[in-house]
mmCIF file of C-alpha atoms in Angstrom:
data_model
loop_
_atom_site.group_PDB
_atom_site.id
_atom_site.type_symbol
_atom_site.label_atom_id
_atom_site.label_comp_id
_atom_site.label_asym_id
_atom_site.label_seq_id
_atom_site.Cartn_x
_atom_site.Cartn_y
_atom_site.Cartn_z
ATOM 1 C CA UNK T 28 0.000 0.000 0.000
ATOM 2 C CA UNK T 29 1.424 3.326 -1.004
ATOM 3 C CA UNK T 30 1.814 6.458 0.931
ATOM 4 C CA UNK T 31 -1.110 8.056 -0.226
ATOM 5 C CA UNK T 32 -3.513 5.197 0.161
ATOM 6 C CA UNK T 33 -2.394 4.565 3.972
ATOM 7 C CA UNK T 34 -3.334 7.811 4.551
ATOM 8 C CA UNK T 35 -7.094 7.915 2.942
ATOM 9 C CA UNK T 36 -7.124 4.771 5.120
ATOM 10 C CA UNK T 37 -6.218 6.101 8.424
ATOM 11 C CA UNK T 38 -8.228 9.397 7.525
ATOM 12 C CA UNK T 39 -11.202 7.079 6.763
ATOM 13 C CA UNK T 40 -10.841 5.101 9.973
ATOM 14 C CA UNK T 41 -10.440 8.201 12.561
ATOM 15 C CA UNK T 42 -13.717 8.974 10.789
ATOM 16 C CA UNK T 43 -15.256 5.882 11.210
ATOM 17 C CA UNK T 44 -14.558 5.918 15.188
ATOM 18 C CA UNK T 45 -15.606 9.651 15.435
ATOM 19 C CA UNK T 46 -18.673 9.001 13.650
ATOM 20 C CA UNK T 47 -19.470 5.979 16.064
ATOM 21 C CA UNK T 48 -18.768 8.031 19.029
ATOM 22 C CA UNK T 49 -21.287 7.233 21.646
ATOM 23 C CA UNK T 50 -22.765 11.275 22.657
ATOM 24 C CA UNK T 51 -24.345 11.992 25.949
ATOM 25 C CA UNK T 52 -28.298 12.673 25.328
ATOM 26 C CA UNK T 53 -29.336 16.051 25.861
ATOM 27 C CA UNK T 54 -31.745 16.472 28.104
ATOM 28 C CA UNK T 55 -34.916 19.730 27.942
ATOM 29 C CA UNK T 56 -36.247 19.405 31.388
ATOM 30 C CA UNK T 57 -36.124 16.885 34.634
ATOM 31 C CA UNK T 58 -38.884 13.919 34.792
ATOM 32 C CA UNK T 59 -41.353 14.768 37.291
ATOM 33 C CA UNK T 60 -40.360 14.751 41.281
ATOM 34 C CA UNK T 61 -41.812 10.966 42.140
ATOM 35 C CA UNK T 62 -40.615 9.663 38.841
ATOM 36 C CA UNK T 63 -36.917 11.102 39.470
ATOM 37 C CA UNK T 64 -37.103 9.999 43.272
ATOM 38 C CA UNK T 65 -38.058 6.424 41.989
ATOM 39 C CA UNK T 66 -34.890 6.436 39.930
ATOM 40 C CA UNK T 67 -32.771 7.340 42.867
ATOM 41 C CA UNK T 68 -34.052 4.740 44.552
ATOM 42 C CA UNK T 69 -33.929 1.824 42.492
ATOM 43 C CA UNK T 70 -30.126 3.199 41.877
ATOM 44 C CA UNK T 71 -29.631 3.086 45.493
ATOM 45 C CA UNK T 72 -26.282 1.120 46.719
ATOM 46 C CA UNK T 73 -27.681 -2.139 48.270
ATOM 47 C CA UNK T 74 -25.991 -4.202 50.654
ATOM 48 C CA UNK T 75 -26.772 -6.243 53.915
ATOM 49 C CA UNK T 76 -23.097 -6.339 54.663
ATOM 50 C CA UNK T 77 -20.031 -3.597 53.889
ATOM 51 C CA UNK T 78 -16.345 -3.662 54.663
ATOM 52 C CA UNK T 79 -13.636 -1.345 53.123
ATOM 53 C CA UNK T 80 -10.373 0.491 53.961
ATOM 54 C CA UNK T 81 -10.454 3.982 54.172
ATOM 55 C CA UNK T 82 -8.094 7.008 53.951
ATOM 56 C CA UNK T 83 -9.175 10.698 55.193
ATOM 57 C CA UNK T 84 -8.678 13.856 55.823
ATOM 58 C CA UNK T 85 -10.133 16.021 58.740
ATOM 59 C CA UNK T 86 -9.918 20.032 59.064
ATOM 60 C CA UNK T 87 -11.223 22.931 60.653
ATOM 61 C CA UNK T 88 -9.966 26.114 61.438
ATOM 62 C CA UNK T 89 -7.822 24.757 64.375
ATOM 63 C CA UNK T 90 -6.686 21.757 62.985
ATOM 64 C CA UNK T 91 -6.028 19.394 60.085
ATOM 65 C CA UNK T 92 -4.766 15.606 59.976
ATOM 66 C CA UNK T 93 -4.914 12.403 57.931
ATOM 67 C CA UNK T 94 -5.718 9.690 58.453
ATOM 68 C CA UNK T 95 -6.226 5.769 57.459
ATOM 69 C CA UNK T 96 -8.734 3.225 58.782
ATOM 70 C CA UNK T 97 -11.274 0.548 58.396
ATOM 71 C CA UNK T 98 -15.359 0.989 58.209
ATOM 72 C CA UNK T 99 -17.485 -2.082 58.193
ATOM 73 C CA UNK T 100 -21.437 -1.487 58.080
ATOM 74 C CA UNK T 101 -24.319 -3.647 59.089
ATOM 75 C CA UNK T 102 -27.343 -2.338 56.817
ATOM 76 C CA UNK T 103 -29.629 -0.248 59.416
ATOM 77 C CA UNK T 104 -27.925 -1.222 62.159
ATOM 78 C CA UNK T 105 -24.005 -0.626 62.971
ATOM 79 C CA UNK T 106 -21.491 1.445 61.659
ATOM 80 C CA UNK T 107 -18.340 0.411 62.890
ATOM 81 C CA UNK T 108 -14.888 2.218 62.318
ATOM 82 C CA UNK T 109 -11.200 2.322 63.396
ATOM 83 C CA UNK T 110 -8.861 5.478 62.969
ATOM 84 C CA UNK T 111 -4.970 5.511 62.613
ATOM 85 C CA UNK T 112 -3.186 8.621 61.795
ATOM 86 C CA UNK T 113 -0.402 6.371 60.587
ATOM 87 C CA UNK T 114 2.550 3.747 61.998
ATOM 88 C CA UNK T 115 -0.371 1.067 62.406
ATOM 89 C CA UNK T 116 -0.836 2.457 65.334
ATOM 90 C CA UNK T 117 -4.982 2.875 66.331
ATOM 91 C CA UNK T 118 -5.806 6.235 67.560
ATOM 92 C CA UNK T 119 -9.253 5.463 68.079
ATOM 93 C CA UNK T 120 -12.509 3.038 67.651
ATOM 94 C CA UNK T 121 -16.214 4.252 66.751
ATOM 95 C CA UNK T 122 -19.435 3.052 66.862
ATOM 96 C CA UNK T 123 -22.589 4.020 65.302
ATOM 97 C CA UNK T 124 -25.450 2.089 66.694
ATOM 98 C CA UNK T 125 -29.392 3.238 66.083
ATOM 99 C CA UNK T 126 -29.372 5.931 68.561
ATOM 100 C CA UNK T 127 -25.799 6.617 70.244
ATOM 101 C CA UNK T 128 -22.769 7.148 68.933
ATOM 102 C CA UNK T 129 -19.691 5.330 71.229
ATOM 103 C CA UNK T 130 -15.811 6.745 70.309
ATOM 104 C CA UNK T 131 -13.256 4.971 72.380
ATOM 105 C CA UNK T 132 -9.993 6.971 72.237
ATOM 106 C CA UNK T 133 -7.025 4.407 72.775
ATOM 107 C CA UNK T 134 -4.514 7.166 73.262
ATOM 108 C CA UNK T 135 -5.773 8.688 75.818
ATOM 109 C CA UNK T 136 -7.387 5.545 77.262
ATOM 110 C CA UNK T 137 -10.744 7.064 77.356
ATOM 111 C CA UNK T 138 -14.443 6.351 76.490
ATOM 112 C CA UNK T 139 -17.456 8.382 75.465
ATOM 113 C CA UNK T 140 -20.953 8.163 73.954
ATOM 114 C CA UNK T 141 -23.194 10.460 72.898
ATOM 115 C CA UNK T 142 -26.997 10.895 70.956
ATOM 116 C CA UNK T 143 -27.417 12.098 67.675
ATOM 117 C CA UNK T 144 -29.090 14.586 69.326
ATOM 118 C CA UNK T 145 -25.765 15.852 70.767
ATOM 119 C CA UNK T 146 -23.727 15.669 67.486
ATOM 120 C CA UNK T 147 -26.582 17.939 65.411
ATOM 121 C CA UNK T 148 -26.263 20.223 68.177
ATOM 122 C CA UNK T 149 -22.491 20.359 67.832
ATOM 123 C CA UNK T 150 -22.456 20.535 63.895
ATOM 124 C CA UNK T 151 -25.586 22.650 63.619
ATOM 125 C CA UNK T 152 -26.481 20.464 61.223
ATOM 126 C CA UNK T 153 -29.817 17.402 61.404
ATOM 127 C CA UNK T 154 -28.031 14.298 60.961
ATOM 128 C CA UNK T 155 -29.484 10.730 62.464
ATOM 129 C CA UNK T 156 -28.291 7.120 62.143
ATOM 130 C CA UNK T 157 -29.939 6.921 58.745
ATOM 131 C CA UNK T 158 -28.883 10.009 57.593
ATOM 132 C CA UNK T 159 -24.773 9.323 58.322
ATOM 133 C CA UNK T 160 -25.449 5.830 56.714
ATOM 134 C CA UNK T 161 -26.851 7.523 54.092
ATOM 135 C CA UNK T 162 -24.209 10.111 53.659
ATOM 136 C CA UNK T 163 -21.665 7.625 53.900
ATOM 137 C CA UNK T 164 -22.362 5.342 51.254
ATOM 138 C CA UNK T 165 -24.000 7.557 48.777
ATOM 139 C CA UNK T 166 -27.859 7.390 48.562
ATOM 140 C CA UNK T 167 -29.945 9.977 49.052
ATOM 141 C CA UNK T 168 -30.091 11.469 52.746
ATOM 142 C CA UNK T 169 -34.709 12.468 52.020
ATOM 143 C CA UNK T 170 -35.413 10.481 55.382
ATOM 144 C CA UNK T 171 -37.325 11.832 58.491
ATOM 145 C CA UNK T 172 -39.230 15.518 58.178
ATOM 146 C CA UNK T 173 -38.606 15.519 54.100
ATOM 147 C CA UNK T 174 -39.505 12.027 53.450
ATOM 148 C CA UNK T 175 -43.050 12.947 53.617
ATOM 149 C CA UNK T 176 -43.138 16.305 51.972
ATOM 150 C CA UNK T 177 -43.649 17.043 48.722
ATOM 151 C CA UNK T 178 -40.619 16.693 46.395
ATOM 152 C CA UNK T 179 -39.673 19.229 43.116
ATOM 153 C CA UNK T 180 -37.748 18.498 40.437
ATOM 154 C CA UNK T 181 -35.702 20.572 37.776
ATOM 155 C CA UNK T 182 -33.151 20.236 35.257
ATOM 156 C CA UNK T 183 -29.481 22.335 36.003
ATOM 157 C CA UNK T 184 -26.573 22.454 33.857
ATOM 158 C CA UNK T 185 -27.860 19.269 32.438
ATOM 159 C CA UNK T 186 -27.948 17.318 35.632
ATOM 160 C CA UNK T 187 -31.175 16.805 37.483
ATOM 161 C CA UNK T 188 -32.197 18.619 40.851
ATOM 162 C CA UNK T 189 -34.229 16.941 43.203
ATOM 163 C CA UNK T 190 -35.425 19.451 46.405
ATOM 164 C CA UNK T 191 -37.919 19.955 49.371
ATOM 165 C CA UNK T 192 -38.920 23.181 47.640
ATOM 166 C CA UNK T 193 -39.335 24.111 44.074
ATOM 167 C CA UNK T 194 -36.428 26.498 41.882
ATOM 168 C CA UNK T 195 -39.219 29.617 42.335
ATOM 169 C CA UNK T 196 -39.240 29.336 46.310
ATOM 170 C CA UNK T 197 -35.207 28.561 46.714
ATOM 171 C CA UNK T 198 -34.768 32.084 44.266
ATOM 172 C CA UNK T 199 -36.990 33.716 46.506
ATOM 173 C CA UNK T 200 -36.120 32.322 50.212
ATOM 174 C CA UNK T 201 -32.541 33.197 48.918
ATOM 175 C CA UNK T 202 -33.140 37.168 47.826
ATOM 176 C CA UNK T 203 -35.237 37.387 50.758
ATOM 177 C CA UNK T 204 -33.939 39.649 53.757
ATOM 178 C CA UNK T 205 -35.450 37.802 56.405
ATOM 179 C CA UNK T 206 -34.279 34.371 56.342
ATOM 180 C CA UNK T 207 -36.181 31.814 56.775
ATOM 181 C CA UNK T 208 -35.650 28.948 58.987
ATOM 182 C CA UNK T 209 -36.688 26.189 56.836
ATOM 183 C CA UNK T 210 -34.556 23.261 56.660
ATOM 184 C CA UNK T 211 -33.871 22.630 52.377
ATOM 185 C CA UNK T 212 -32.647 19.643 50.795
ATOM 186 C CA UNK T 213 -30.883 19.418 47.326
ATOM 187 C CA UNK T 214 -29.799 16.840 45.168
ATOM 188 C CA UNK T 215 -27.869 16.605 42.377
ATOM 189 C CA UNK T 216 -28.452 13.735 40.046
ATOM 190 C CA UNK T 217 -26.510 12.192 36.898
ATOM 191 C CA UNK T 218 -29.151 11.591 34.397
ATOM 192 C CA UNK T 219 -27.622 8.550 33.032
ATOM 193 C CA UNK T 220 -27.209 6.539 36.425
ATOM 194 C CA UNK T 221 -29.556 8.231 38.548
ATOM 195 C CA UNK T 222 -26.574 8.184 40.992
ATOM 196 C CA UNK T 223 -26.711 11.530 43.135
ATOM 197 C CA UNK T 224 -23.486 13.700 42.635
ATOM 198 C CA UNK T 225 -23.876 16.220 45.502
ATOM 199 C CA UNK T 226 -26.632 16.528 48.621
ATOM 200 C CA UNK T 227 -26.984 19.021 50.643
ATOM 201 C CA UNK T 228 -29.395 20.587 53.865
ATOM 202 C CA UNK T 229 -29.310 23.708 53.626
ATOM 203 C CA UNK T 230 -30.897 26.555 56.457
ATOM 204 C CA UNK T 231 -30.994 29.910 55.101
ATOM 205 C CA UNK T 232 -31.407 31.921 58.943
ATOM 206 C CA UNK T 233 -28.568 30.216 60.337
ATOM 207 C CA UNK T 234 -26.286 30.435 57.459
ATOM 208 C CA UNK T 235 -25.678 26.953 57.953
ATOM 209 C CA UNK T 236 -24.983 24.316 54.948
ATOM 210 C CA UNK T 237 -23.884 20.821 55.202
ATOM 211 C CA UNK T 238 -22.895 19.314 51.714
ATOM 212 C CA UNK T 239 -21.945 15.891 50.131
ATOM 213 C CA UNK T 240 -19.994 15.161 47.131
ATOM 214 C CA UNK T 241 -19.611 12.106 45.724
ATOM 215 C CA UNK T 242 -16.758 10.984 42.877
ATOM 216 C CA UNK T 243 -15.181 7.546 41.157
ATOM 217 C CA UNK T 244 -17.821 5.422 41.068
ATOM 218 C CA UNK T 245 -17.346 1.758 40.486
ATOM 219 C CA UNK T 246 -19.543 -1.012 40.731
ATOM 220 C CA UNK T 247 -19.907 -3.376 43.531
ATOM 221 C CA UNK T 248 -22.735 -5.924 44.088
ATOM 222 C CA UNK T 249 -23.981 -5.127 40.951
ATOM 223 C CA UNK T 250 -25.027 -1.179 41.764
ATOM 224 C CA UNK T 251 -22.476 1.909 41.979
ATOM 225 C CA UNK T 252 -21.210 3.141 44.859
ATOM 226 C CA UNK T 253 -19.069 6.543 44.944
ATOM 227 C CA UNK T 254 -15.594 5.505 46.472
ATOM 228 C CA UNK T 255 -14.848 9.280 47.176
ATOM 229 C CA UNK T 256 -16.990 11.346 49.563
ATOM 230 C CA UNK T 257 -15.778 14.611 50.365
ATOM 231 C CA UNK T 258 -18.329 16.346 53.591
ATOM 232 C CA UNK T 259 -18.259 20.395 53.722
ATOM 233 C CA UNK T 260 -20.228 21.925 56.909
ATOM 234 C CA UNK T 261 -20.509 25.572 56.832
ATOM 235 C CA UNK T 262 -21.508 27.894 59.715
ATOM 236 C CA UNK T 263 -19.408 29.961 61.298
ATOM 237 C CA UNK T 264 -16.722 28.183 60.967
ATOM 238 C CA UNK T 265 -15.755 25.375 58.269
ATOM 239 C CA UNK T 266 -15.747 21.762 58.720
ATOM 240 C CA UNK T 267 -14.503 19.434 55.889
ATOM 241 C CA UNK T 268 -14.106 15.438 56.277
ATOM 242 C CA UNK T 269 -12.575 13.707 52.723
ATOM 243 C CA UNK T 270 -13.058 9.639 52.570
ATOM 244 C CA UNK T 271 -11.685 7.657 50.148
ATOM 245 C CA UNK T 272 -12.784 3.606 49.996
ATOM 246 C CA UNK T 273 -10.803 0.771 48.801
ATOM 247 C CA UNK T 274 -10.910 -3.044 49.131
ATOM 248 C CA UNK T 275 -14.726 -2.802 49.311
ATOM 249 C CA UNK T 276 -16.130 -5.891 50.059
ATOM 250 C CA UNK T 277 -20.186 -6.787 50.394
ATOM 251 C CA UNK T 278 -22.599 -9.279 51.781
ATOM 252 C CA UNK T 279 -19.571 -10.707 53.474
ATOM 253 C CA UNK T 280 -20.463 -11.656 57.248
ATOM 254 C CA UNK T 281 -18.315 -9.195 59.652
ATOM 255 C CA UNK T 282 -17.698 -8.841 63.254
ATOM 256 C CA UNK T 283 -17.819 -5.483 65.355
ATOM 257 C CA UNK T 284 -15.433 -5.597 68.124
ATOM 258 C CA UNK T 285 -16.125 -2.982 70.965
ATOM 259 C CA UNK T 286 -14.678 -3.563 74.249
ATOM 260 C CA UNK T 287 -13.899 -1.180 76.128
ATOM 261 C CA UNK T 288 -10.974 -2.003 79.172
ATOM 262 C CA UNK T 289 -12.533 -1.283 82.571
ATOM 263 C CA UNK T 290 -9.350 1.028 83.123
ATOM 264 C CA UNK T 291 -10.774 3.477 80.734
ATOM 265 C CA UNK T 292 -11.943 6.794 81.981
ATOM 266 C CA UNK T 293 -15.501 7.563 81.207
ATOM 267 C CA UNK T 294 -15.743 10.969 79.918
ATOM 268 C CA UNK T 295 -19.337 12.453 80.410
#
């Protein structure tokens, strides 16, 4: 084959795979609320058992560290994880049950628990068993107060928005001077996968946000699961949490150890 021909060939076949390119569908306008919320769910990450290793980072305006771990879930009923900042060495153990949380702090041979009650307080932000679950792995946090309201839905920078109140009332709470106290939720949504992106509670009088976002999704147990979660809390000050999961495992059978050493103080 001569010069000339190897090019019309090569031309020809760049064509070919340009032409065959699959293109993302554009989309005019959201389905309706229920119908996206159905989506959501069915896309929902579905387990009865979860294990992974996990790497963070923590900061606030006082401090910042990283960190490395483990997190194993029982579906609706523990969360269970372990904290190193590095060496191996375990800085600390914690346990989400359905209405305390227990931290046992092996460095300073300590143990605490608290209510979920006590940790919205401190974050100024509504969170719950369900909710953290929730947050943690991904599906969408609409639980408690805004699981029976009416949903809205509307169509953003082609993604889909899923909220407790409709684009007309957010524009308007927003511009208004008095702020209202409403508690708002936001969602996110990939059209293709129905997989949320970003969630968020949002409180316009308290200037208060909390917000999700999720990246690299990759499929486990046949559903996707983000295996990045980055956690942003805004008030007056600013609170930001970055997990990254590996070695996911699911529907394996796990054990929660808990023990705490009767020579640990017990810190009210």
């Amino acid at each position: 084959m001569n010069r000339g021909l190897l090019l019309i060939s090569l031309l020809v076949g760049l064509a070919s795979c340009r032409s065959s390119k699959i293109t993302a569908p554009v989309y005019s306008k959201a389905p309706k609320a229920e119908i996206l919320l159905d989506s959501i769910l069915a896309a929902h990450f579905d387990f009865e058992w979860m294990s992974a290793k996990i790497s963070g980072k923590y900061s606030d305006p006082d401090q910042g560290y990283s960190f490395k771990g483990n997190i194993k879930v029982r579906k609706d009923s523990l969360i269970w994880m372990t904290i190193s900042p590095g060496l191996g060495l375990e800085l600390g153990r914690l346990v989400f049950d359905s209405d305390t949380i227990h931290f046992m702090n092996r460095f300073e041979k300590t143990y605490h628990k608290s209510s979920y009650a006590d940790l919205s307080e401190i974050i100024q932000s509504p969170l719950s068993f369900e909710s953290i679950q929730s947050l943690l792995i991904g599906n969408t946090l609409i639980e408690g107060e805004f699981e029976s309201k009416k949903h809205h839905s509307w169509l953003e920078r082609q993604n889909f928005i899923l909220s407790s109140v409709n684009q007309k009332q957010l524009k308007k709470l927003e511009r208004s001077r008095r702020k209202s106290n409403q508690e708002i939720y936001l969602a996110s949504i990939n059209p293709q996968t129905s997989k949320i992106y970003s969630q968020q509670y949002r409180n316009l009088k308290l200037n208060r946000i909390l917000v999700v976002e999720y990246e690299d999704f990759e499929t486990h147990n046949n559903k996707q699961v983000a295996e990045s979660v980055d956690l942003s809390i805004l008030t007056h000050k600013k609170i930001n949490l970055s997990l990254s999961y590996s070695k996911i495992q699911v529907n394996k059978e796990l054990k929660f150890p808990f023990i705490v050493p009767d020579s640990y103080e017990i810190v009210q």
